mmCIF file of C-alpha atoms in Angstrom:
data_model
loop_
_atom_site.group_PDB
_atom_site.id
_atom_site.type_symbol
_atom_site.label_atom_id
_atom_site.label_comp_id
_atom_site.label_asym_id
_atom_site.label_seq_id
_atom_site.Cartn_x
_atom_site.Cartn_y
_atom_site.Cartn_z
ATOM 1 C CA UNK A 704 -19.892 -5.552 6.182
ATOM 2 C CA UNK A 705 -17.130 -3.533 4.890
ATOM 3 C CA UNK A 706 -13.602 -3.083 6.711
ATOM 4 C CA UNK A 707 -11.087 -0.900 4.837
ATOM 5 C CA UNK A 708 -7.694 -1.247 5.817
ATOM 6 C CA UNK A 709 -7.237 2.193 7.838
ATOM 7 C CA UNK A 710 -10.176 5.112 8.043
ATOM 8 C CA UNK A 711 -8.672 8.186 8.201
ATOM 9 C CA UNK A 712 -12.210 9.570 7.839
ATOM 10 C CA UNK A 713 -13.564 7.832 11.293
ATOM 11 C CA UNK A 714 -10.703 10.532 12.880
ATOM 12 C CA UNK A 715 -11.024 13.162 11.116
ATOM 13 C CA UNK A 716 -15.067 13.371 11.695
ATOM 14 C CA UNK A 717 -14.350 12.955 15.259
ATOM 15 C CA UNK A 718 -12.121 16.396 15.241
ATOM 16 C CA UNK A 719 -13.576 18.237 12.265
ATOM 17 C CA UNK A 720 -13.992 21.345 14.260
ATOM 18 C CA UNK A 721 -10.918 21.271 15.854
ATOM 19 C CA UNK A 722 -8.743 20.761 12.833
ATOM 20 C CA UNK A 723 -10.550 23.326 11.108
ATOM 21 C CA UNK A 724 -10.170 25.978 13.679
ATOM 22 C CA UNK A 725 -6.535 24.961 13.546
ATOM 23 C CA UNK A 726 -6.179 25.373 10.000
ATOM 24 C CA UNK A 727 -8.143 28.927 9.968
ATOM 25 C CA UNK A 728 -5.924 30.226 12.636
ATOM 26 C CA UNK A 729 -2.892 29.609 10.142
ATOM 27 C CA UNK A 730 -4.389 31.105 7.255
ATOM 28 C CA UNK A 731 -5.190 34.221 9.557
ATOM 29 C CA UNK A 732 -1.326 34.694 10.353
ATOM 30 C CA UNK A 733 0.200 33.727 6.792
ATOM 31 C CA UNK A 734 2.874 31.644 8.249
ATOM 32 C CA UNK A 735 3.061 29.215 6.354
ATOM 33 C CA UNK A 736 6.865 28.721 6.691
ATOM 34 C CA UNK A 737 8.392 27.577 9.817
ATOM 35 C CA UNK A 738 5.442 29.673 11.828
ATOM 36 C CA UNK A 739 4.078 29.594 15.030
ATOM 37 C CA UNK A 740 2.668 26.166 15.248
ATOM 38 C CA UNK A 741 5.998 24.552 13.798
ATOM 39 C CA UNK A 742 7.629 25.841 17.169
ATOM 40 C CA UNK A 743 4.852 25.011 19.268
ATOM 41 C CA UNK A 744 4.290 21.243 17.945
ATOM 42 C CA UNK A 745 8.127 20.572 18.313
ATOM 43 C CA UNK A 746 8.113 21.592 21.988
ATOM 44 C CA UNK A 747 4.851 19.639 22.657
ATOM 45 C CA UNK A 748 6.493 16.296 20.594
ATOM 46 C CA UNK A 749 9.753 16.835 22.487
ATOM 47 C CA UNK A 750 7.878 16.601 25.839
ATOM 48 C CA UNK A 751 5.448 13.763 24.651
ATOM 49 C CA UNK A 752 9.093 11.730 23.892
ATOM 50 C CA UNK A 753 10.463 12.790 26.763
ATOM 51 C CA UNK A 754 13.420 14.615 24.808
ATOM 52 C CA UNK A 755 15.212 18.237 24.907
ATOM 53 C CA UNK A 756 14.432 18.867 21.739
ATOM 54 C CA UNK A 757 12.733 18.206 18.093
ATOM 55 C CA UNK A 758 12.934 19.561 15.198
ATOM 56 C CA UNK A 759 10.192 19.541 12.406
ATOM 57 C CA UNK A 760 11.132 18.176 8.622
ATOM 58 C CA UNK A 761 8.970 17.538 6.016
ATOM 59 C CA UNK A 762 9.258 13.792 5.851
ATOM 60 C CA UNK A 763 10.281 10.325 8.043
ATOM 61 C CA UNK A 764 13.047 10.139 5.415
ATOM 62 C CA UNK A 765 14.332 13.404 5.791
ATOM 63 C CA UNK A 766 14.387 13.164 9.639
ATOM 64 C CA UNK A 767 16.465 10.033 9.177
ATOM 65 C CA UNK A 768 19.515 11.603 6.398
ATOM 66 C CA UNK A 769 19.554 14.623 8.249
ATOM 67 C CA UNK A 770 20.077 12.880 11.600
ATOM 68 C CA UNK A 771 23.111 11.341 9.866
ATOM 69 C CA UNK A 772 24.651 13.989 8.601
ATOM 70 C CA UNK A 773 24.481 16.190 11.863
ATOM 71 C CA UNK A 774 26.593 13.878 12.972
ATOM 72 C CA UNK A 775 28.905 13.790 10.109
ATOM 73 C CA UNK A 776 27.660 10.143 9.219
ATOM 74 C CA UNK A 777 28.572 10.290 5.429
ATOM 75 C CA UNK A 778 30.877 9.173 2.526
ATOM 76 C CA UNK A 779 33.454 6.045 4.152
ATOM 77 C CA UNK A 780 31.073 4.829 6.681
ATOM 78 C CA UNK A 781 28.862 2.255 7.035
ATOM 79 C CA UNK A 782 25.327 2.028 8.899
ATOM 80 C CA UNK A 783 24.120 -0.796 10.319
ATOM 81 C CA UNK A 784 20.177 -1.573 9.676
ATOM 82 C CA UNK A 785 17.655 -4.391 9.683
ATOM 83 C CA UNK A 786 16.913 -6.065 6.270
ATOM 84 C CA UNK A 787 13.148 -6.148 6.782
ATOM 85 C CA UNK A 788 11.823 -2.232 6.857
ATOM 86 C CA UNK A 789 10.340 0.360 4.501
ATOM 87 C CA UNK A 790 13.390 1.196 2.343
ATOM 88 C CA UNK A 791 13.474 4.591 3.240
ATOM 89 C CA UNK A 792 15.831 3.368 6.399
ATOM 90 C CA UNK A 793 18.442 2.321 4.488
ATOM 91 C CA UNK A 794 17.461 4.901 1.617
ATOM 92 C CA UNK A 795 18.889 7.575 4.362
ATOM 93 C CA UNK A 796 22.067 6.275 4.723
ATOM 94 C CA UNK A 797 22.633 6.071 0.809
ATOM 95 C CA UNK A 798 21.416 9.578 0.507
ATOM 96 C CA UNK A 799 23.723 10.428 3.139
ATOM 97 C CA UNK A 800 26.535 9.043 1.029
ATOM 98 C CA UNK A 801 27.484 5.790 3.851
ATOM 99 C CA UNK A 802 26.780 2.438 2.942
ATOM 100 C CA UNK A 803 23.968 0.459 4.506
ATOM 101 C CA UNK A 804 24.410 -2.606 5.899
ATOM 102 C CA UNK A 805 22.254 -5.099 6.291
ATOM 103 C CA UNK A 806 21.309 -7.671 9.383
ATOM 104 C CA UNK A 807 18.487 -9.841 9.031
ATOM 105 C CA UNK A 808 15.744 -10.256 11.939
ATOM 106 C CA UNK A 809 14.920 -11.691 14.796
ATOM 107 C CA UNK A 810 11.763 -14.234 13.614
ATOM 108 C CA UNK A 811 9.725 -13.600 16.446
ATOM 109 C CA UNK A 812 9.532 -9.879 16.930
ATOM 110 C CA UNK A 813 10.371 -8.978 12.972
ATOM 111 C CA UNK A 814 13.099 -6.238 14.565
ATOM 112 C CA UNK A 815 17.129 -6.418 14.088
ATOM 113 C CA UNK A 816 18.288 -9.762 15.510
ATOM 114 C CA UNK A 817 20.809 -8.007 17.823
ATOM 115 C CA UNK A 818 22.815 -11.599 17.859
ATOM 116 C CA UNK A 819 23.982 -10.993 14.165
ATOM 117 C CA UNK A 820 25.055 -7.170 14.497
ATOM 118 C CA UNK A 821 28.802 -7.419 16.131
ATOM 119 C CA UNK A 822 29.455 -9.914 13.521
ATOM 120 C CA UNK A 823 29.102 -7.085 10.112
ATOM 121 C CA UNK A 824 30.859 -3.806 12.627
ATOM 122 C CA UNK A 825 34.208 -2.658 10.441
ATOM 123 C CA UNK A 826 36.379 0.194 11.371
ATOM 124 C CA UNK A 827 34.127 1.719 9.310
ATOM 125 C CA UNK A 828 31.275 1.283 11.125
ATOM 126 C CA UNK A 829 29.799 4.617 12.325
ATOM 127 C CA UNK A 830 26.290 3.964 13.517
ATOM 128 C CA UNK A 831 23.190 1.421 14.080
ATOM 129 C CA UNK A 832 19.724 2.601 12.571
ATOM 130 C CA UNK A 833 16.869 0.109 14.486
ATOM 131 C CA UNK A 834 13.858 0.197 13.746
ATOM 132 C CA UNK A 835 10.864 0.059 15.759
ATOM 133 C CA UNK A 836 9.079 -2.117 13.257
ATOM 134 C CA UNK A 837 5.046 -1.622 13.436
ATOM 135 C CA UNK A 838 4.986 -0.267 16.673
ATOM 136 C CA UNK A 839 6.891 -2.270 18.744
ATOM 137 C CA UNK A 840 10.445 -1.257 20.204
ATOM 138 C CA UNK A 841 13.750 -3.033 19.055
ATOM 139 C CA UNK A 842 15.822 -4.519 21.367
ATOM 140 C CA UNK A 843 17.364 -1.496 22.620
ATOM 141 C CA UNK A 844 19.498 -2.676 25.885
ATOM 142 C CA UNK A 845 21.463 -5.250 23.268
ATOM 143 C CA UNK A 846 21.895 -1.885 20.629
ATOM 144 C CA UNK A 847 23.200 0.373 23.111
ATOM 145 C CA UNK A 848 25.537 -2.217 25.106
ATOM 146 C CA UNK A 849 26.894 -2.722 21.241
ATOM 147 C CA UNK A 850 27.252 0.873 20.326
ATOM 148 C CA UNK A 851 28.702 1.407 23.486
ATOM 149 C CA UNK A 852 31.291 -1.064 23.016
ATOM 150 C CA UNK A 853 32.180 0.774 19.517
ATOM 151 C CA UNK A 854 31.398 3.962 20.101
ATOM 152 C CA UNK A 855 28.256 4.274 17.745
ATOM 153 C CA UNK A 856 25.851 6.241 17.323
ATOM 154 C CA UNK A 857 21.994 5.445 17.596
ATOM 155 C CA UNK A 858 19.420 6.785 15.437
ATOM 156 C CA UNK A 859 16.180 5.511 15.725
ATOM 157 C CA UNK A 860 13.701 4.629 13.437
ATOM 158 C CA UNK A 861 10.661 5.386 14.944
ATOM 159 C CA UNK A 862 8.602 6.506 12.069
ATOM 160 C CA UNK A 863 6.350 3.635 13.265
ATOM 161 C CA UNK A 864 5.945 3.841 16.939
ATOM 162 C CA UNK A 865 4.687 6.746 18.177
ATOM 163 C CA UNK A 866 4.026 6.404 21.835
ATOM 164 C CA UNK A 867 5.505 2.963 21.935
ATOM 165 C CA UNK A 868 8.259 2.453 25.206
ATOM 166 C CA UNK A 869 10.513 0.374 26.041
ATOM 167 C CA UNK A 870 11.630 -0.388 29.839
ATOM 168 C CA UNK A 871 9.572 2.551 30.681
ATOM 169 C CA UNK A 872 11.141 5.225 28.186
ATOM 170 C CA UNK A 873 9.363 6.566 25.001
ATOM 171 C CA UNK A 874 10.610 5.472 21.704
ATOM 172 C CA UNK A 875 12.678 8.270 20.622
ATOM 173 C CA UNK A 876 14.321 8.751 23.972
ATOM 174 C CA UNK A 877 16.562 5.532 23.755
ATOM 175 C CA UNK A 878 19.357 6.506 21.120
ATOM 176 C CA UNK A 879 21.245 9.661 20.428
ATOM 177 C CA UNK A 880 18.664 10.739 18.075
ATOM 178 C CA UNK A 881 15.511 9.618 16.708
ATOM 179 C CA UNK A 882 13.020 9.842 13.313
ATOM 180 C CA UNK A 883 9.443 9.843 13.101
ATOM 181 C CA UNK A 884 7.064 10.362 10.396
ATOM 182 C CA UNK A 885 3.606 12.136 9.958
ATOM 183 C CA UNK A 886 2.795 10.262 7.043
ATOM 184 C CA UNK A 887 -1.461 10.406 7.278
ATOM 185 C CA UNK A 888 -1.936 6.546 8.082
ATOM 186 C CA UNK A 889 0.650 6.416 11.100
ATOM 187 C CA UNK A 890 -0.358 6.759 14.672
ATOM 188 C CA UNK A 891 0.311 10.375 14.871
ATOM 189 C CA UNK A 892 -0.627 11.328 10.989
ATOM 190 C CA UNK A 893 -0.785 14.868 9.065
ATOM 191 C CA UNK A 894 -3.225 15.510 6.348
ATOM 192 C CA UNK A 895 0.258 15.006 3.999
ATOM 193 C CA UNK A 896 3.610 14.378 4.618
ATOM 194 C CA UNK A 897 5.647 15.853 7.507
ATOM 195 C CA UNK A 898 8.789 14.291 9.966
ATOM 196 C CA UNK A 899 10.350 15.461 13.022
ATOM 197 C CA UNK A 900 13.770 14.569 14.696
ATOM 198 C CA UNK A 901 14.052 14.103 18.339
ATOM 199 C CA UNK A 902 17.236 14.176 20.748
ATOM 200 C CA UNK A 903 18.942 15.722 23.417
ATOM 201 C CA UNK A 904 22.086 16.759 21.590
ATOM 202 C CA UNK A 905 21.701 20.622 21.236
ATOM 203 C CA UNK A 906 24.616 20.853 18.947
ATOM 204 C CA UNK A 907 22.865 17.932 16.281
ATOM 205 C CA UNK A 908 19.883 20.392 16.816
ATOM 206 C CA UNK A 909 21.325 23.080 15.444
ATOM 207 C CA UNK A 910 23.088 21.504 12.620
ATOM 208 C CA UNK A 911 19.328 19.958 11.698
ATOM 209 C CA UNK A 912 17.716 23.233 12.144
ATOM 210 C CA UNK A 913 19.827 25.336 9.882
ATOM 211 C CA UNK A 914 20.078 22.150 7.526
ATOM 212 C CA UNK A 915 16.515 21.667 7.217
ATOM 213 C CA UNK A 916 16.165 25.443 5.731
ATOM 214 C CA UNK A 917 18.712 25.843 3.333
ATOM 215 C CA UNK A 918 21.869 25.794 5.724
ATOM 216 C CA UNK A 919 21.021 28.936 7.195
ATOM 217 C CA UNK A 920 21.136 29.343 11.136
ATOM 218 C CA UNK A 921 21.295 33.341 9.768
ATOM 219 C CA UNK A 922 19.189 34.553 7.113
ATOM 220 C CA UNK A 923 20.978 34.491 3.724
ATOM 221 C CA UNK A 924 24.054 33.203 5.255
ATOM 222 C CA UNK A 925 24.135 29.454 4.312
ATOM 223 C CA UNK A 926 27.535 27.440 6.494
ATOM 224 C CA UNK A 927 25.738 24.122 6.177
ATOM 225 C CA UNK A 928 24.012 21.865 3.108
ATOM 226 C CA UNK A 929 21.568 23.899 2.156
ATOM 227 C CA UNK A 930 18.451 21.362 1.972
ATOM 228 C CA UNK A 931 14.992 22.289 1.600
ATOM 229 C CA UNK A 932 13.313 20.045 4.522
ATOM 230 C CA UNK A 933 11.268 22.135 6.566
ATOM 231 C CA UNK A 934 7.706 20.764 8.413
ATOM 232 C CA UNK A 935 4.643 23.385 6.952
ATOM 233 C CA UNK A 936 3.242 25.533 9.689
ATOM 234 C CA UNK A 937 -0.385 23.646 8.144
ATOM 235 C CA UNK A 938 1.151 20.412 9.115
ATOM 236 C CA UNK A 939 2.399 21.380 12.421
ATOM 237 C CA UNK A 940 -0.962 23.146 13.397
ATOM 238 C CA UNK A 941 -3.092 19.944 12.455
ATOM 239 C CA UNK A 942 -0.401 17.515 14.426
ATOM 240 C CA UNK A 943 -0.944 19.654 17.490
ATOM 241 C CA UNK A 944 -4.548 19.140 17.517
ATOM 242 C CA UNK A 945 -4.071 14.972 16.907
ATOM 243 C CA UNK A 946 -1.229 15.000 19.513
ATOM 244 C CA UNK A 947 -3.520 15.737 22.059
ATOM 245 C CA UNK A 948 -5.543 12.352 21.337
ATOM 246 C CA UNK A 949 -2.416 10.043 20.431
ATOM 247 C CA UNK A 950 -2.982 8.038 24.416
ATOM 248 C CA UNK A 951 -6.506 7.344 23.456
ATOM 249 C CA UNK A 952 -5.672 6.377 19.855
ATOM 250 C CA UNK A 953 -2.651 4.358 21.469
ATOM 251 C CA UNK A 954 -5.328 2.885 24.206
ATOM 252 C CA UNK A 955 -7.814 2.295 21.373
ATOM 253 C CA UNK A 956 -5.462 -0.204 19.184
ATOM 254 C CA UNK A 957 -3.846 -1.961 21.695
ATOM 255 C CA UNK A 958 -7.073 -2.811 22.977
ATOM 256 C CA UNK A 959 -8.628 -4.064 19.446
ATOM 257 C CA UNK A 960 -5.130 -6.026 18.866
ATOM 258 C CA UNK A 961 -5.872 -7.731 21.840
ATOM 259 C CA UNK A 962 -8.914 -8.964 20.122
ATOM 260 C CA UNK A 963 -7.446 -9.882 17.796
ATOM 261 C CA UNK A 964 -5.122 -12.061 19.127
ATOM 262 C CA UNK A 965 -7.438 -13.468 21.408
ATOM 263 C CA UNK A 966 -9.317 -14.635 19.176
ATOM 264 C CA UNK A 967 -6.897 -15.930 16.282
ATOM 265 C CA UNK A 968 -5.595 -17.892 18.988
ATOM 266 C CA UNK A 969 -6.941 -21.077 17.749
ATOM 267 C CA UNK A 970 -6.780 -20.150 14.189
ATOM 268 C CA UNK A 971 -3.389 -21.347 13.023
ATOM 269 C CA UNK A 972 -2.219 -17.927 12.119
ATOM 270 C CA UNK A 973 0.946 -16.432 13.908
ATOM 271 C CA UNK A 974 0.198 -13.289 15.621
ATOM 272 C CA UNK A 975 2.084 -10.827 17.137
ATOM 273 C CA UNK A 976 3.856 -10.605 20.153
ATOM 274 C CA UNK A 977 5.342 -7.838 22.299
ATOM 275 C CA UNK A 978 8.218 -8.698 24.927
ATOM 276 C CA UNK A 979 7.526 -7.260 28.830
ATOM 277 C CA UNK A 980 9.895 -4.935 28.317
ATOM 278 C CA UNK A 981 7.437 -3.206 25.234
ATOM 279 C CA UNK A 982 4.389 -1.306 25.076
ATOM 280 C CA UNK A 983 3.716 -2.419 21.290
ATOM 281 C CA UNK A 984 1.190 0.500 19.836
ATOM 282 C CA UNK A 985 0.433 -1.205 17.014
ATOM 283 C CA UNK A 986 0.963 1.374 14.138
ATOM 284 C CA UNK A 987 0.357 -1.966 11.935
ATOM 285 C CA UNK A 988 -1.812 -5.039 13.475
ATOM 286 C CA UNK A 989 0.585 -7.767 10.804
ATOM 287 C CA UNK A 990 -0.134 -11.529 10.617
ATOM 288 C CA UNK A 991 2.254 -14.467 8.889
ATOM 289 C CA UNK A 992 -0.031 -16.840 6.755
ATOM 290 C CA UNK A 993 1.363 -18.986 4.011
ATOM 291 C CA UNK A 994 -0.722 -18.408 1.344
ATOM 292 C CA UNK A 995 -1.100 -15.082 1.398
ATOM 293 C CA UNK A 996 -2.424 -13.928 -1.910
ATOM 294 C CA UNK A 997 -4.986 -16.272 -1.691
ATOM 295 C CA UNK A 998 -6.339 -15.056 1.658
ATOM 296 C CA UNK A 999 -6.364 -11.403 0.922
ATOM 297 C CA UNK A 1000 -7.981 -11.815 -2.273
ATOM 298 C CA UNK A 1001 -10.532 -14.066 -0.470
ATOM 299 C CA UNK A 1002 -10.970 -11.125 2.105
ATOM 300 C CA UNK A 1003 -10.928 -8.287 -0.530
ATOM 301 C CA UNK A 1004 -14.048 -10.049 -1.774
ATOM 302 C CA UNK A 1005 -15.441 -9.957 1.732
ATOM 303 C CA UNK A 1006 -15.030 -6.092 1.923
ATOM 304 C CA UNK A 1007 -11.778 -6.562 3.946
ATOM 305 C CA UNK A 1008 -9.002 -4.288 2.798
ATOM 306 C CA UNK A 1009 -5.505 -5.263 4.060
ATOM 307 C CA UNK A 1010 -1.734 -4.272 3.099
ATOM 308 C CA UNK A 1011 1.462 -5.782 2.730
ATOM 309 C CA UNK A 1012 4.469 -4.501 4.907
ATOM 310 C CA UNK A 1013 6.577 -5.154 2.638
ATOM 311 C CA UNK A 1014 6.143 -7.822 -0.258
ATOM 312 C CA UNK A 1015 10.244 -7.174 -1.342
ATOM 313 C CA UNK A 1016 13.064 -7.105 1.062
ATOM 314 C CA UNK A 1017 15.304 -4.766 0.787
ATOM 315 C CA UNK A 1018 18.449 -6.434 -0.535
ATOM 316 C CA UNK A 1019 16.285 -7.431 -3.791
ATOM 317 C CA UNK A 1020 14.773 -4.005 -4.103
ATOM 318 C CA UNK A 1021 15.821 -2.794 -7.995
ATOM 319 C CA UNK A 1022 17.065 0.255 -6.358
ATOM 320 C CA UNK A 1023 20.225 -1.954 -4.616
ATOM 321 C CA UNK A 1024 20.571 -4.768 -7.472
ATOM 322 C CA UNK A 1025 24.452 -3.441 -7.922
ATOM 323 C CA UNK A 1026 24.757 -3.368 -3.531
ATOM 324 C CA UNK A 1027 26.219 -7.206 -4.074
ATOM 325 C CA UNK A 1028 23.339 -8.637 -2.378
ATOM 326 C CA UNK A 1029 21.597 -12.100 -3.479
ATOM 327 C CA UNK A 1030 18.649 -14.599 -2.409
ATOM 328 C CA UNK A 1031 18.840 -16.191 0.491
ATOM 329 C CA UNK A 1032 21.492 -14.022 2.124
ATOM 330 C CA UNK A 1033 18.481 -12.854 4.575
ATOM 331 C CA UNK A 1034 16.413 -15.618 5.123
ATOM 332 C CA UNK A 1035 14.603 -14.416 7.995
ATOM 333 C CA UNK A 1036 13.360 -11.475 5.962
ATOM 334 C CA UNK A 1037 12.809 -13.386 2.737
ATOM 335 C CA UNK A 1038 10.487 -15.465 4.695
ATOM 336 C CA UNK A 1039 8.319 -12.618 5.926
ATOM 337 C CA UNK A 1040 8.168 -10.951 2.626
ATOM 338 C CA UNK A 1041 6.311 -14.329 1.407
ATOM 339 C CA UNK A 1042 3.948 -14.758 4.195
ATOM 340 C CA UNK A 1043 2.788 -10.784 6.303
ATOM 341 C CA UNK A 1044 -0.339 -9.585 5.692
ATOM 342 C CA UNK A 1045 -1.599 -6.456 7.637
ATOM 343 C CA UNK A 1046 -4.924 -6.561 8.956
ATOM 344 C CA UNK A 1047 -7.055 -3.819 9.185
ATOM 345 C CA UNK A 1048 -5.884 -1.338 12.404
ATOM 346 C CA UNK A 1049 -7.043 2.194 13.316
ATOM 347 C CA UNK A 1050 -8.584 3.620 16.592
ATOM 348 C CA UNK A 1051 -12.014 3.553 15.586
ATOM 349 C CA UNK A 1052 -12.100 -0.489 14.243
ATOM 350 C CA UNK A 1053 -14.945 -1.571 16.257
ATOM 351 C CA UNK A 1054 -15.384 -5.294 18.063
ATOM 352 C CA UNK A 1055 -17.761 -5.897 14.965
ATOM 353 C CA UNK A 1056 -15.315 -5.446 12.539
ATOM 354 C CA UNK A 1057 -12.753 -7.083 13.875
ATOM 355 C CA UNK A 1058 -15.150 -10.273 14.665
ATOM 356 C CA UNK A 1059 -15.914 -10.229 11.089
ATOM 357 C CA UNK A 1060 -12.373 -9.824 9.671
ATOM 358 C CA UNK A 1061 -11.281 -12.791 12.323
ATOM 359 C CA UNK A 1062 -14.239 -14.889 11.320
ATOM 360 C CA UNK A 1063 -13.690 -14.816 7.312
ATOM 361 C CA UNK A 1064 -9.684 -15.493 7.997
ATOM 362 C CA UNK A 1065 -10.561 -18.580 10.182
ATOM 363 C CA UNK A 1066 -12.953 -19.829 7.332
ATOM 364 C CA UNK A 1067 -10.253 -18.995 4.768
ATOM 365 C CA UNK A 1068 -8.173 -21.294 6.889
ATOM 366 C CA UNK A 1069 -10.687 -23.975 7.232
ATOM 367 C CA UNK A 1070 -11.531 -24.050 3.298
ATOM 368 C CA UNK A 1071 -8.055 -24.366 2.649
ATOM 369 C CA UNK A 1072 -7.249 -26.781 5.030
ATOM 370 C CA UNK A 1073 -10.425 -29.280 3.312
ATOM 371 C CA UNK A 1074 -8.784 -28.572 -0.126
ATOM 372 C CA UNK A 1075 -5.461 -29.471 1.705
ATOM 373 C CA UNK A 1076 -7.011 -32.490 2.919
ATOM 374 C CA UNK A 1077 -8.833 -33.687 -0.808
ATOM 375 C CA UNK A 1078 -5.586 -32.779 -2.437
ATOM 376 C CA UNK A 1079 -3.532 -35.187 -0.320
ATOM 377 C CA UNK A 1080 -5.816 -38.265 0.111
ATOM 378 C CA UNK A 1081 -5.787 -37.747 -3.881
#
């Protein structure tokens, strides 16, 4: 049997028509910039979050430095963010000209250990980026009551967690303003990249809006930093069609990670968990195992794909070797690094598959455990 890591083909079969009469009605109109399906996506996203507005960019990265700098988050400040994430969370606040700062996170849930977050807050503290890490919702009561106390501002990451909630609220509703990518494997995906920022602050919308298309709120007249982010109408117009499937997707891998953790339960491998509180959606189904290498290549030569999310933290990324960070300042993280492996997750994985990938992990497990075993009584 073969199970690759994510099947964006499985989807797209499923919609073909669809998607193609979405694309065909774009190339009709020409609008290719900021067109009719830009505006029409960012209402429907805004009401799917539960937001007043959102505003279409063309990346998850974008979404996030623009959210900054609409409200004026830039050189002098500092931005507090979890150490494990993609880097393009604290890549935002660089770009935005603050200074990340790092917390490390909570070993059970893999989000921002809200415990260690009033400790690092300066005068120059401006704002708190969490991040919904693989789907499931940071602690977001804690954040608030903290940004609250400091007047902070909240962006979230939620480039993973598309539908996810938390107490009853969609991710993307919680903070002053939130990021999500398109990127094609995530939960909502385009067919290339694309972003969006959602919030309820119509001034920060504004500011985003002319920022995203060269400064201009006026055509030709530039007041603001004239970036080039803007979502393509293409984008949009396949996003709208998805959109209207994201519940069932969302139904779909909550159901198969269920399997899986049902039955890894025995195996010795540390699964994931998702507080009461959560509705975890799973963007990334992500094991711990201690000899990691070793079990994907022994699954890559079952026909298993998997990924790693992510093999390098952060703080010993080459791109922040002169940030004054060092080894073991994050253990938490450093530990993760070692040991995640992401097993294969998409709405159409069927019982099968997952059976299959479960079965060759727990015999991974068991093989390694004899060796264990001869290698000791040695």
């Amino acid at each position: 049997m073969n199970v690759p890591f994510v099947d964006l083909r499985a989807q797209h079969r499923a919609i073909r028509d669809e998607l193609n009469q979405a694309i065909q009605r774009v190339m009709a109109r020409c609008d290719f910039a900021l067109g009719e399906d830009v505006a029409r996506f960012e209402e429907e996203f805004a009401a799917f979050c539960g937001t007043r507005y959102a505003i279409g960019v063309d990346s998850g990265l974008s979404a996030l430095e623009l959210s900054l700098r609409a409200f004026d988050i830039g050189p002098g400040y500092e931005v507090i963010v979890p150490a494990h994430t993609f880097i393009a969370t604290a890549a935002a606040v660089t770009f935005a000209g603050a200074r990340p700062i790092l917390v490390d996170v909570d070993p059970t849930t893999y989000n921002i250990d809200t415990s260690q977050i009033e400790a690092v807050i300066t005068p120059h503290t401006r704002g708190i980026i969490p991040v919904h890490l693989y789907g499931l919702p940071a602690d977001m009561d804690a954040i608030l009551d903290l940004a609250r106390k400091h007047n902070l501002v909240v962006i979230e990451d939620a480039c993973q967690a598309h539908g996810a909630t938390y107490n009853g609220k969609r991710a993307g509703s919680l903070g002053h303003a939130a990021a999500f990518s398109f990127y094609p494997t995530k939960n909502l995906g385009g067919c290339g990249d694309g972003g969006i920022v959602v919030t309820d602050d119509e001034e920060v919308t504004g500011r985003i809006r002319a920022m995203r298309n060269c400064g201009q709120r006026e055509k030709y007249c530039h007041e603001l930093a004239p970036f080039n982010h803007r979502l393509d109408t293409l984008q949009a117009a396949i996003l709208r069609v998805k959109l209207r499937y994201l519940e069932d997707w969302i139904d779909a891998r909550r159901q198969k990670a269920a399997l899986y953790t049902e039955i890894l339960a025995e195996s010795g491998v540390v699964t994931p968990v998702a507080p009461p509180d959560s509705v975890h959606v799973y963007h990334l189904y992500v094991v711990r195992a201690s000899r990691r290498e070793e079990l994907r290549a022994y699954l890559w030569e079952r026909g298993i794909g998997t990924g790693v999310h992510y093999p390098i933290p952060i703080h010993l990324q080459p791109f922040y070797s002169d940030g004054g960070f060092c080894r073991g300042q994050f253990p938490v993280t450093e530990e993760l690094c070692d040991e995640v492996i992401s097993l294969p997750m998409f709405p159409e994985i069927t019982t099968e598959q997952v059976e299959y990938v479960v079965a060759n992990v727990a015999e991974f497990l068991v093989k390694e455990r004899v060796t264990e075993g001869i290698r000791t009584y040695a």
